[in-house]
Tab-separated table of C-alpha atoms in Angstrom:
chain	number	residue	atom	x	y	z
A	1	MET	CA	94.171	84.840	47.971
A	2	GLN	CA	93.904	88.370	46.582
A	3	THR	CA	97.532	89.276	44.712
A	4	ASN	CA	96.284	92.136	43.575
A	5	THR	CA	97.853	95.006	43.762
A	6	MET	CA	96.406	97.400	46.429
A	7	ARG	CA	96.384	100.637	47.778
A	8	SER	CA	99.237	102.602	49.857
A	9	CYS	CA	99.171	101.139	53.539
A	10	PHE	CA	100.241	104.112	54.498
A	11	MET	CA	98.163	107.360	53.971
A	12	CYS	CA	97.904	110.443	55.071
A	13	ASN	CA	96.333	111.227	58.936
A	14	ASN	CA	95.322	115.194	60.556
A	15	THR	CA	94.702	115.392	63.462
A	16	ILE	CA	91.802	115.408	65.513
A	17	ARG	CA	91.757	118.987	65.247
A	18	SER	CA	91.367	119.514	61.906
A	19	ASN	CA	89.333	116.865	61.360
A	20	ILE	CA	86.288	117.630	64.265
A	21	ASN	CA	84.431	119.352	62.305
A	22	GLY	CA	81.810	116.809	60.128
A	23	ALA	CA	83.544	113.510	60.513
A	24	LYS	CA	81.379	110.304	61.576
A	25	TRP	CA	82.981	109.504	65.009
A	26	THR	CA	82.217	105.729	65.622
A	27	SER	CA	82.746	105.880	70.463
A	28	ASN	CA	83.391	108.590	72.840
A	29	ILE	CA	84.477	106.459	75.940
A	30	LYS	CA	86.022	107.374	79.338
A	31	ILE	CA	86.674	104.280	81.512
A	32	ARG	CA	89.376	105.036	84.734
A	33	ASN	CA	91.036	102.983	87.140
A	34	SER	CA	89.242	99.756	86.407
A	35	THR	CA	91.008	96.790	88.266
A	36	PHE	CA	90.169	93.752	86.559
A	37	LEU	CA	93.626	92.529	85.678
A	38	SER	CA	94.751	90.203	88.384
A	39	ASN	CA	97.853	92.475	89.456
A	40	GLN	CA	95.651	94.998	91.264
A	41	LYS	CA	97.844	97.716	88.781
A	42	GLN	CA	95.110	100.264	87.284
A	43	PHE	CA	94.398	100.031	83.294
A	44	PHE	CA	93.070	103.475	82.079
A	45	LEU	CA	91.810	104.221	78.177
A	46	PRO	CA	90.878	107.648	78.101
A	47	VAL	CA	88.351	108.675	75.443
A	48	VAL	CA	89.242	107.738	72.195
A	49	LEU	CA	87.543	109.465	68.625
A	50	ARG	CA	87.546	107.388	65.873
A	51	PRO	CA	85.635	108.091	62.429
A	52	LYS	CA	84.733	105.484	59.974
A	53	SER	CA	86.129	106.329	57.058
A	54	THR	CA	89.304	108.366	57.611
A	55	PRO	CA	92.719	106.633	56.824
A	56	TYR	CA	95.406	106.410	59.199
A	57	TYR	CA	99.050	106.141	59.590
A	58	PRO	CA	101.140	107.009	63.172
A	59	TYR	CA	103.997	108.464	62.320
A	60	GLY	CA	102.330	111.006	59.587
A	61	GLN	CA	102.958	110.275	56.370
A	62	TYR	CA	106.327	111.552	55.443
A	63	GLY	CA	107.293	112.368	58.753
A	64	ASN	CA	108.778	114.715	61.045
A	65	LYS	CA	112.177	115.907	59.497
A	66	ARG	CA	113.520	117.136	62.821
A	67	TYR	CA	113.137	114.060	64.482
A	68	GLN	CA	115.035	112.206	61.572
A	69	HIS	CA	119.350	111.136	63.357
A	70	THR	CA	120.129	110.096	59.915
A	71	GLU	CA	119.465	109.902	56.845
A	72	SER	CA	116.818	107.497	55.100
A	73	LYS	CA	118.378	105.088	52.203
A	74	THR	CA	114.683	103.200	50.907
A	75	SER	CA	113.186	103.393	47.593
A	76	GLY	CA	109.864	104.758	49.413
A	77	LYS	CA	107.928	101.681	48.280
A	78	MET	CA	108.092	98.666	50.235
A	79	ALA	CA	106.789	95.227	50.081
A	80	ALA	CA	104.549	93.852	53.013
A	81	TRP	CA	100.987	91.991	53.369
A	82	GLN	CA	97.620	93.745	54.372
A	83	ILE	CA	93.793	92.863	55.045
A	84	HIS	CA	91.544	95.717	54.485
A	85	LYS	CA	88.784	93.722	56.354
A	86	TYR	CA	88.304	90.979	59.385
A	87	GLY	CA	88.402	87.502	57.565
A	88	GLY	CA	90.614	84.512	56.753
A	89	ASN	CA	93.267	83.622	54.736
A	90	GLU	CA	91.528	85.124	51.014
A	91	GLN	CA	91.572	88.263	53.331
A	92	LEU	CA	95.759	88.405	53.112
A	93	SER	CA	96.383	90.315	49.682
A	94	PHE	CA	100.156	90.929	48.630
A	95	SER	CA	100.994	94.553	47.686
A	96	ASN	CA	104.753	95.587	46.442
A	97	THR	CA	103.889	99.209	46.509
A	98	CYS	CA	103.842	100.342	50.197
A	99	ARG	CA	105.177	103.306	52.071
A	100	VAL	CA	108.579	102.887	53.870
A	101	PRO	CA	106.712	104.195	57.155
A	102	PRO	CA	108.569	107.121	58.278
A	103	ILE	CA	110.681	108.931	60.859
A	104	SER	CA	108.097	110.940	63.199
A	105	ASN	CA	109.055	110.694	67.222
A	106	PRO	CA	112.979	110.649	68.226
A	107	ASP	CA	112.434	107.473	69.199
A	108	ASP	CA	111.649	105.791	66.224
A	109	ILE	CA	113.818	103.588	64.645
A	110	LEU	CA	113.340	101.881	60.615
A	111	ILE	CA	114.835	98.824	60.441
A	112	LYS	CA	114.623	96.086	57.213
A	113	ILE	CA	112.805	93.024	57.777
A	114	HIS	CA	115.014	89.943	57.226
A	115	ALA	CA	113.154	87.663	58.742
A	116	ALA	CA	109.102	87.744	60.878
A	117	SER	CA	107.865	84.473	62.073
A	118	VAL	CA	104.012	83.918	62.463
A	119	ASN	CA	102.469	83.613	65.569
A	120	PRO	CA	98.829	82.667	66.447
A	121	ILE	CA	98.702	86.193	67.447
A	122	ASP	CA	98.642	87.752	63.854
A	123	VAL	CA	96.110	84.562	62.954
A	124	GLY	CA	93.312	85.849	65.545
A	125	MET	CA	94.366	89.516	64.780
A	126	ARG	CA	92.795	88.623	60.663
A	127	GLY	CA	89.823	86.768	61.889
A	128	GLY	CA	89.676	90.557	64.288
A	129	TYR	CA	90.234	88.833	67.880
A	130	GLY	CA	91.143	91.813	69.798
A	131	SER	CA	90.101	95.110	67.979
A	132	ASN	CA	87.963	96.960	69.400
A	133	VAL	CA	91.168	96.806	72.739
A	134	ILE	CA	93.977	97.205	69.974
A	135	ASN	CA	91.876	100.172	68.185
A	136	THR	CA	91.614	101.455	71.354
A	137	LEU	CA	95.014	101.345	72.486
A	138	ARG	CA	96.169	102.696	68.445
A	139	GLY	CA	94.454	105.876	69.471
A	140	ILE	CA	95.928	105.914	72.863
A	141	PHE	CA	99.451	105.400	71.572
A	142	SER	CA	98.530	107.761	68.060
A	143	GLN	CA	98.210	110.857	70.610
A	144	LEU	CA	94.884	110.330	69.507
A	145	GLN	CA	95.213	111.193	65.865
A	146	VAL	CA	92.898	109.949	63.670
A	147	ALA	CA	92.929	105.819	64.077
A	148	SER	CA	91.383	103.765	61.270
A	149	GLU	CA	92.631	100.032	61.761
A	150	PHE	CA	92.797	99.339	57.153
A	151	PRO	CA	94.697	98.485	55.444
A	152	LEU	CA	96.693	96.400	58.642
A	153	ILE	CA	100.399	94.969	57.716
A	154	LEU	CA	99.933	91.900	60.704
A	155	GLY	CA	103.088	90.075	62.512
A	156	ARG	CA	104.606	90.913	65.918
A	157	ASP	CA	108.296	89.448	65.337
A	158	PHE	CA	111.699	90.141	62.443
A	159	SER	CA	114.931	90.076	63.084
A	160	GLY	CA	116.635	93.351	60.648
A	161	VAL	CA	118.953	96.168	60.306
A	162	VAL	CA	118.613	99.655	61.808
A	163	ILE	CA	118.423	101.717	58.267
A	164	GLN	CA	117.905	105.123	59.967
A	165	SER	CA	116.524	106.493	63.661
A	166	GLY	CA	115.164	108.969	65.532
A	167	ARG	CA	117.246	111.865	67.024
A	168	GLY	CA	116.116	110.033	70.618
A	169	VAL	CA	118.216	106.998	69.634
A	170	HIS	CA	121.218	106.293	71.352
A	171	ARG	CA	121.528	103.139	72.122
A	172	PHE	CA	120.835	102.479	68.075
A	173	LYS	CA	122.924	103.438	64.588
A	174	PRO	CA	122.578	102.555	60.820
A	175	GLY	CA	123.895	99.317	60.271
A	176	ASP	CA	123.487	97.599	63.410
A	177	GLN	CA	121.300	93.902	63.611
A	178	VAL	CA	118.326	93.798	65.864
A	179	TRP	CA	115.276	92.163	66.994
A	180	GLY	CA	111.927	92.893	68.912
A	181	ALA	CA	108.630	92.663	69.521
A	182	LEU	CA	106.140	95.566	67.658
A	183	GLY	CA	103.377	96.171	70.361
A	184	VAL	CA	99.726	95.157	68.987
A	185	GLU	CA	98.514	98.485	67.966
A	186	LYS	CA	101.310	98.899	65.791
A	187	PRO	CA	101.816	98.441	62.162
A	188	GLY	CA	103.590	95.032	61.860
A	189	SER	CA	106.412	93.233	60.790
A	190	HIS	CA	105.438	91.453	57.473
A	191	SER	CA	106.755	93.712	55.629
A	192	GLN	CA	110.068	94.256	54.362
A	193	TYR	CA	110.536	97.836	56.712
A	194	THR	CA	108.852	98.382	59.852
A	195	ILE	CA	109.057	101.233	63.221
A	196	ALA	CA	109.878	100.134	66.195
A	197	SER	CA	111.263	102.185	69.298
A	198	GLN	CA	114.345	101.633	70.753
A	199	ARG	CA	112.145	100.287	73.665
A	200	GLU	CA	110.834	97.204	71.768
A	201	ILE	CA	114.327	95.858	70.429
A	202	SER	CA	117.429	95.433	71.281
A	203	LYS	CA	120.643	93.740	69.501
A	204	LYS	CA	120.706	90.320	67.759
A	205	PRO	CA	122.349	87.428	69.306
A	206	SER	CA	125.593	87.038	67.134
A	207	ASN	CA	125.894	83.137	67.382
A	208	ILE	CA	122.609	83.300	65.157
A	209	SER	CA	120.961	83.729	61.769
A	210	HIS	CA	118.532	86.030	61.352
A	211	GLN	CA	115.262	83.613	61.041
A	212	GLN	CA	116.634	82.073	64.098
A	213	ALA	CA	116.318	85.871	65.825
A	214	ALA	CA	113.350	85.325	64.574
A	215	SER	CA	111.785	83.255	65.722
A	216	LEU	CA	112.430	84.091	69.644
A	217	PRO	CA	111.117	87.912	70.474
A	218	TYR	CA	107.537	87.657	70.496
A	219	VAL	CA	107.251	84.773	72.666
A	220	ALA	CA	110.675	85.637	74.622
A	221	ALA	CA	108.417	89.093	76.043
A	222	THR	CA	105.417	86.912	76.399
A	223	THR	CA	107.048	84.415	78.245
A	224	TRP	CA	109.010	87.041	79.705
A	225	SER	CA	105.622	89.470	80.988
A	226	ALA	CA	104.352	86.106	82.220
A	227	ILE	CA	106.331	84.833	84.223
A	228	CYS	CA	109.020	88.083	85.476
A	229	THR	CA	106.162	90.888	84.772
A	230	PHE	CA	103.029	89.475	85.416
A	231	GLY	CA	103.951	86.155	88.405
A	232	ASN	CA	106.909	88.076	90.577
A	233	PHE	CA	109.080	85.087	89.292
A	234	THR	CA	112.723	85.789	89.310
A	235	GLN	CA	115.853	84.184	88.617
A	236	GLN	CA	116.737	84.142	92.120
A	237	LYS	CA	113.712	82.282	92.620
A	238	ALA	CA	114.111	79.169	89.959
A	239	SER	CA	117.168	77.843	91.262
A	240	GLN	CA	114.566	77.181	94.377
A	241	SER	CA	111.917	76.205	92.285
A	242	ARG	CA	109.950	73.592	91.435
A	243	VAL	CA	107.713	74.388	88.267
A	244	LEU	CA	105.353	73.148	86.057
A	245	VAL	CA	104.812	75.179	82.198
A	246	ASN	CA	101.924	73.482	80.266
A	247	GLY	CA	101.942	73.038	76.326
A	248	GLY	CA	105.647	72.685	76.975
A	249	SER	CA	106.142	72.444	72.410
A	250	GLY	CA	104.860	75.051	71.107
A	251	GLY	CA	106.630	78.657	71.185
A	252	ILE	CA	105.772	80.125	74.366
A	253	GLY	CA	106.498	76.319	75.927
A	254	THR	CA	109.882	75.351	73.973
A	255	PHE	CA	111.243	79.065	75.213
A	256	ALA	CA	109.966	78.285	78.481
A	257	ILE	CA	110.910	75.795	79.778
A	258	GLN	CA	114.826	76.612	78.037
A	259	LEU	CA	114.725	80.137	80.338
A	260	LEU	CA	113.825	78.446	83.367
A	261	LYS	CA	116.248	75.307	83.232
A	262	ALA	CA	118.965	78.084	82.684
A	263	TRP	CA	118.135	79.470	86.150
A	264	GLY	CA	118.389	76.331	88.035
A	265	ALA	CA	114.755	75.402	87.636
A	266	GLU	CA	112.748	72.179	88.227
A	267	VAL	CA	110.645	71.881	85.527
A	268	VAL	CA	108.046	69.166	84.294
A	269	THR	CA	105.782	70.118	80.921
A	270	THR	CA	102.686	67.880	79.316
A	271	CYS	CA	102.504	67.267	75.687
A	272	ALA	CA	101.984	65.414	72.616
A	273	THR	CA	102.958	62.196	72.199
A	274	ASP	CA	104.975	63.232	69.019
A	275	ALA	CA	107.043	65.684	71.088
A	276	VAL	CA	108.297	64.574	74.170
A	277	ALA	CA	111.270	63.967	72.870
A	278	MET	CA	112.322	67.615	71.909
A	279	VAL	CA	111.174	68.703	74.667
A	280	THR	CA	113.033	65.946	77.009
A	281	ASP	CA	116.000	67.172	74.948
A	282	LEU	CA	115.151	71.242	75.896
A	283	GLY	CA	115.606	70.010	79.493
A	284	ALA	CA	112.295	69.120	80.790
A	285	ASP	CA	113.117	66.914	83.744
A	286	GLU	CA	109.813	65.017	83.262
A	287	VAL	CA	107.229	65.093	81.164
A	288	ILE	CA	103.877	63.932	80.684
A	289	ASP	CA	102.440	62.711	77.208
A	290	TYR	CA	98.320	63.982	77.282
A	291	LYS	CA	98.077	61.240	74.229
A	292	THR	CA	98.567	58.329	77.479
A	293	VAL	CA	97.790	59.285	80.650
A	294	GLY	CA	95.012	62.067	83.013
A	295	VAL	CA	97.600	64.832	82.976
A	296	GLU	CA	95.143	66.111	86.466
A	297	SER	CA	95.575	62.344	87.661
A	298	SER	CA	99.488	61.970	87.165
A	299	LEU	CA	100.551	65.485	88.330
A	300	LYS	CA	99.033	64.674	91.463
A	301	GLU	CA	101.328	62.874	91.536
A	302	THR	CA	104.078	63.793	91.053
A	303	GLY	CA	103.929	66.217	93.818
A	304	ARG	CA	103.524	69.784	93.772
A	305	PHE	CA	104.861	73.386	91.900
A	306	ASP	CA	106.022	76.581	92.512
A	307	PHE	CA	105.211	78.188	89.167
A	308	ILE	CA	103.037	77.030	86.934
A	309	LEU	CA	103.066	78.711	83.373
A	310	ASP	CA	99.526	77.290	81.296
A	311	THR	CA	99.879	78.692	78.212
A	312	VAL	CA	97.146	75.911	77.188
A	313	GLY	CA	93.824	76.360	78.971
A	314	ASN	CA	91.785	73.753	80.671
A	315	MET	CA	93.950	72.863	83.806
A	316	GLU	CA	92.175	75.575	85.657
A	317	SER	CA	89.355	74.162	87.471
A	318	TYR	CA	92.578	72.101	89.422
A	319	GLN	CA	95.719	74.325	89.621
A	320	SER	CA	95.176	75.422	92.679
A	321	SER	CA	95.914	71.446	94.353
A	322	LEU	CA	98.673	71.202	92.677
A	323	LEU	CA	100.397	74.877	94.230
A	324	THR	CA	102.217	75.078	97.272
A	325	ARG	CA	101.802	76.995	99.816
A	326	GLY	CA	102.534	80.056	98.525
A	327	GLY	CA	102.967	79.092	94.675
A	328	MET	CA	101.764	80.752	91.955
A	329	PHE	CA	99.761	79.976	88.745
A	330	VAL	CA	99.661	82.445	85.588
A	331	THR	CA	97.432	81.412	82.380
A	332	LEU	CA	97.616	83.344	79.341
A	333	VAL	CA	95.059	82.022	78.258
A	334	THR	CA	92.488	84.813	78.823
A	335	PRO	CA	89.106	85.979	78.222
A	336	VAL	CA	90.163	89.529	78.396
A	337	LEU	CA	89.275	90.274	74.347
A	338	THR	CA	86.864	87.973	73.428
A	339	ASN	CA	84.619	89.456	76.037
A	340	ILE	CA	84.725	92.531	74.765
A	341	ASP	CA	84.751	91.736	71.543
A	342	LYS	CA	81.889	89.823	72.060
A	343	ASP	CA	80.223	93.010	74.107
A	344	GLY	CA	82.188	95.642	73.905
A	345	LEU	CA	84.597	97.322	76.160
A	346	LEU	CA	81.895	98.542	79.106
A	347	GLY	CA	80.403	95.297	79.126
A	348	GLY	CA	82.984	93.186	78.342
A	349	LEU	CA	85.469	94.306	81.017
A	350	ALA	CA	82.053	94.036	84.068
A	351	LYS	CA	82.736	90.391	81.970
A	352	THR	CA	85.343	90.481	82.627
A	353	ALA	CA	85.813	91.435	86.256
A	354	PHE	CA	83.341	88.129	87.009
A	355	SER	CA	84.880	86.215	85.952
A	356	ILE	CA	88.187	86.230	87.418
A	357	LEU	CA	86.475	87.089	90.677
A	358	PRO	CA	85.600	84.116	91.687
A	359	LYS	CA	89.354	82.718	90.211
A	360	LEU	CA	90.847	85.411	92.832
A	361	THR	CA	88.638	84.724	96.148
A	362	SER	CA	88.947	80.740	95.711
A	363	SER	CA	92.304	80.882	95.673
A	364	LEU	CA	93.090	82.633	99.177
A	365	PRO	CA	92.061	80.218	101.646
A	366	LYS	CA	94.720	77.569	99.641
A	367	GLN	CA	97.136	80.718	100.190
A	368	THR	CA	98.057	80.506	96.903
A	369	ASN	CA	97.692	83.405	93.882
A	370	TYR	CA	95.701	82.998	90.639
A	371	ARG	CA	96.910	85.723	87.696
A	372	TRP	CA	96.709	86.188	84.280
A	373	ALA	CA	99.740	87.213	82.239
A	374	PHE	CA	99.738	89.075	78.702
A	375	PHE	CA	102.517	89.994	75.427
A	376	ILE	CA	104.129	92.403	76.250
A	377	PRO	CA	106.906	93.902	74.457
A	378	ASP	CA	110.027	94.531	76.192
A	379	GLY	CA	113.312	95.500	74.280
A	380	LYS	CA	115.038	95.090	78.040
A	381	ALA	CA	113.862	91.725	78.791
A	382	LEU	CA	115.467	90.551	74.841
A	383	GLY	CA	118.657	92.118	75.665
A	384	THR	CA	119.307	89.316	78.170
A	385	VAL	CA	117.696	86.917	76.223
A	386	LYS	CA	120.315	88.045	73.578
A	387	ASP	CA	122.798	87.483	76.194
A	388	LEU	CA	121.614	83.819	77.246
A	389	VAL	CA	121.698	83.048	73.273
A	390	GLU	CA	124.895	83.335	73.169
A	391	ALA	CA	126.407	81.418	76.221
A	392	GLU	CA	124.166	78.251	73.932
A	393	MET	CA	121.106	78.214	76.785
A	394	ILE	CA	118.701	79.174	74.938
A	395	ILE	CA	117.964	77.322	71.099
A	396	PRO	CA	115.201	79.094	69.194
A	397	GLN	CA	113.118	76.191	67.996
A	398	ILE	CA	111.849	75.933	64.755
A	399	GLU	CA	109.633	73.722	62.402
A	400	CYS	CA	110.265	75.835	58.804
A	401	VAL	CA	110.462	78.916	57.487
A	402	TYR	CA	108.467	79.942	54.591
A	403	GLN	CA	109.497	82.449	51.488
A	404	PHE	CA	107.691	85.861	51.401
A	405	ARG	CA	104.772	85.509	48.858
A	406	ASP	CA	103.564	82.450	49.588
A	407	LEU	CA	102.949	83.908	54.033
A	408	PRO	CA	99.308	82.352	53.534
A	409	LEU	CA	100.538	78.644	53.844
A	410	ALA	CA	102.467	80.020	57.044
A	411	TYR	CA	99.256	81.238	58.252
A	412	GLU	CA	97.539	78.032	57.436
A	413	LYS	CA	99.873	76.450	59.437
A	414	VAL	CA	100.323	78.050	62.368
A	415	GLY	CA	95.913	78.011	61.812
A	416	GLU	CA	95.977	74.490	62.568
A	417	LYS	CA	97.829	74.564	66.582
A	418	HIS	CA	99.687	71.773	67.760
A	419	GLY	CA	103.018	73.566	66.567
A	420	ARG	CA	106.321	71.734	66.829
A	421	GLY	CA	107.537	74.585	67.400
A	422	LYS	CA	107.408	78.284	65.858
A	423	THR	CA	106.760	79.633	61.720
A	424	VAL	CA	108.869	81.649	59.872
A	425	LEU	CA	109.057	83.819	57.091
A	426	ASP	CA	112.153	84.684	55.208
A	427	ILE	CA	111.287	88.076	54.161
A	428	ILE	CA	115.352	88.923	52.665
A	429	SER	CA	115.329	87.062	50.310
A	430	TYR	CA	112.489	88.203	47.911
A	431	ASN	CA	114.848	91.521	47.620
A	432	ARG	CA	116.850	89.759	45.432
């Protein structure tokens, strides 16, 4: 692990127009109307131009003062964990001279982070998982500014306090306590400050700490995306439904059980022996211990399900036999990013389309539904979750808390998998 101070993580960037001469462009790809996603929504990937060596900061080096609604009260520097190339924990590098990200868009909000969590997606991104798609998104959402992935700050979710806001922000003001989950194309939350859009955050629940709050936004947004957005499942449906959560002891599983029980669903889940008591306490009506019984046979004995949320995989070969007529199977374990990482954008999309087609067609005769789901930032959903947390219908499940300087240990912990709740970073203590 490197501990030396690295160069500033926020570098100057120019527009494509001013850099077009002399740059070595690595891609020029245009794909339209690709409908490989099972929800049949159009997925657009416009032209992305990316030079090999030009540094990138999506908000600009100094921001745009005409968009700044309030004055910043920061020193201009912050501590952050970065990577300068993909790999293992040895690539994680700590710097306390990174530039605090500036307000550059009317929708921007500068947030001082009190706590953040480490998710499996962070460990994956450290090793390059999804880098092809993420670089494409980075080019799109930076309005085709010059895009380079390094140095990269990881981390998706956080809890903290608003410091400064853009002129288009009206629902949040300096001093507000907020929580949120950042899009994968953005610099992350494993730093003292971050920029979020008001569409990615909501007010933090008032009855829990920042550490507790930081454990929820990513898993909440991912679960909401899977159940509601891709699964078309609602609170009204839940109250009359029987639901299976495959993998109930991790961050997403523990949140999903509580959300579905708050909505009145009957919930069955799977987990290992040492997590049975925990998921039972969360409200699961029936628990299948995969260490002691055969999961497939045990699930078939319990009866059919109206909805299945798969967080761990390994059940696609028999999932349709567990569903009622019209039932929905949604999995968060998909080959999309892996295929694109391995075969490139065009080859990966083609391979993905061929892999999902048999699953879609096989579900038709049985009148069941099959969906892939992905994390989507959703501040509105977090607002709904906030109300459930304040009503004590959802309780944060934290397995361990690490100090900010011990972040590599947190990555090791999450990389071991088989978590029993969330791994959280205490960031605010580093300021003291």
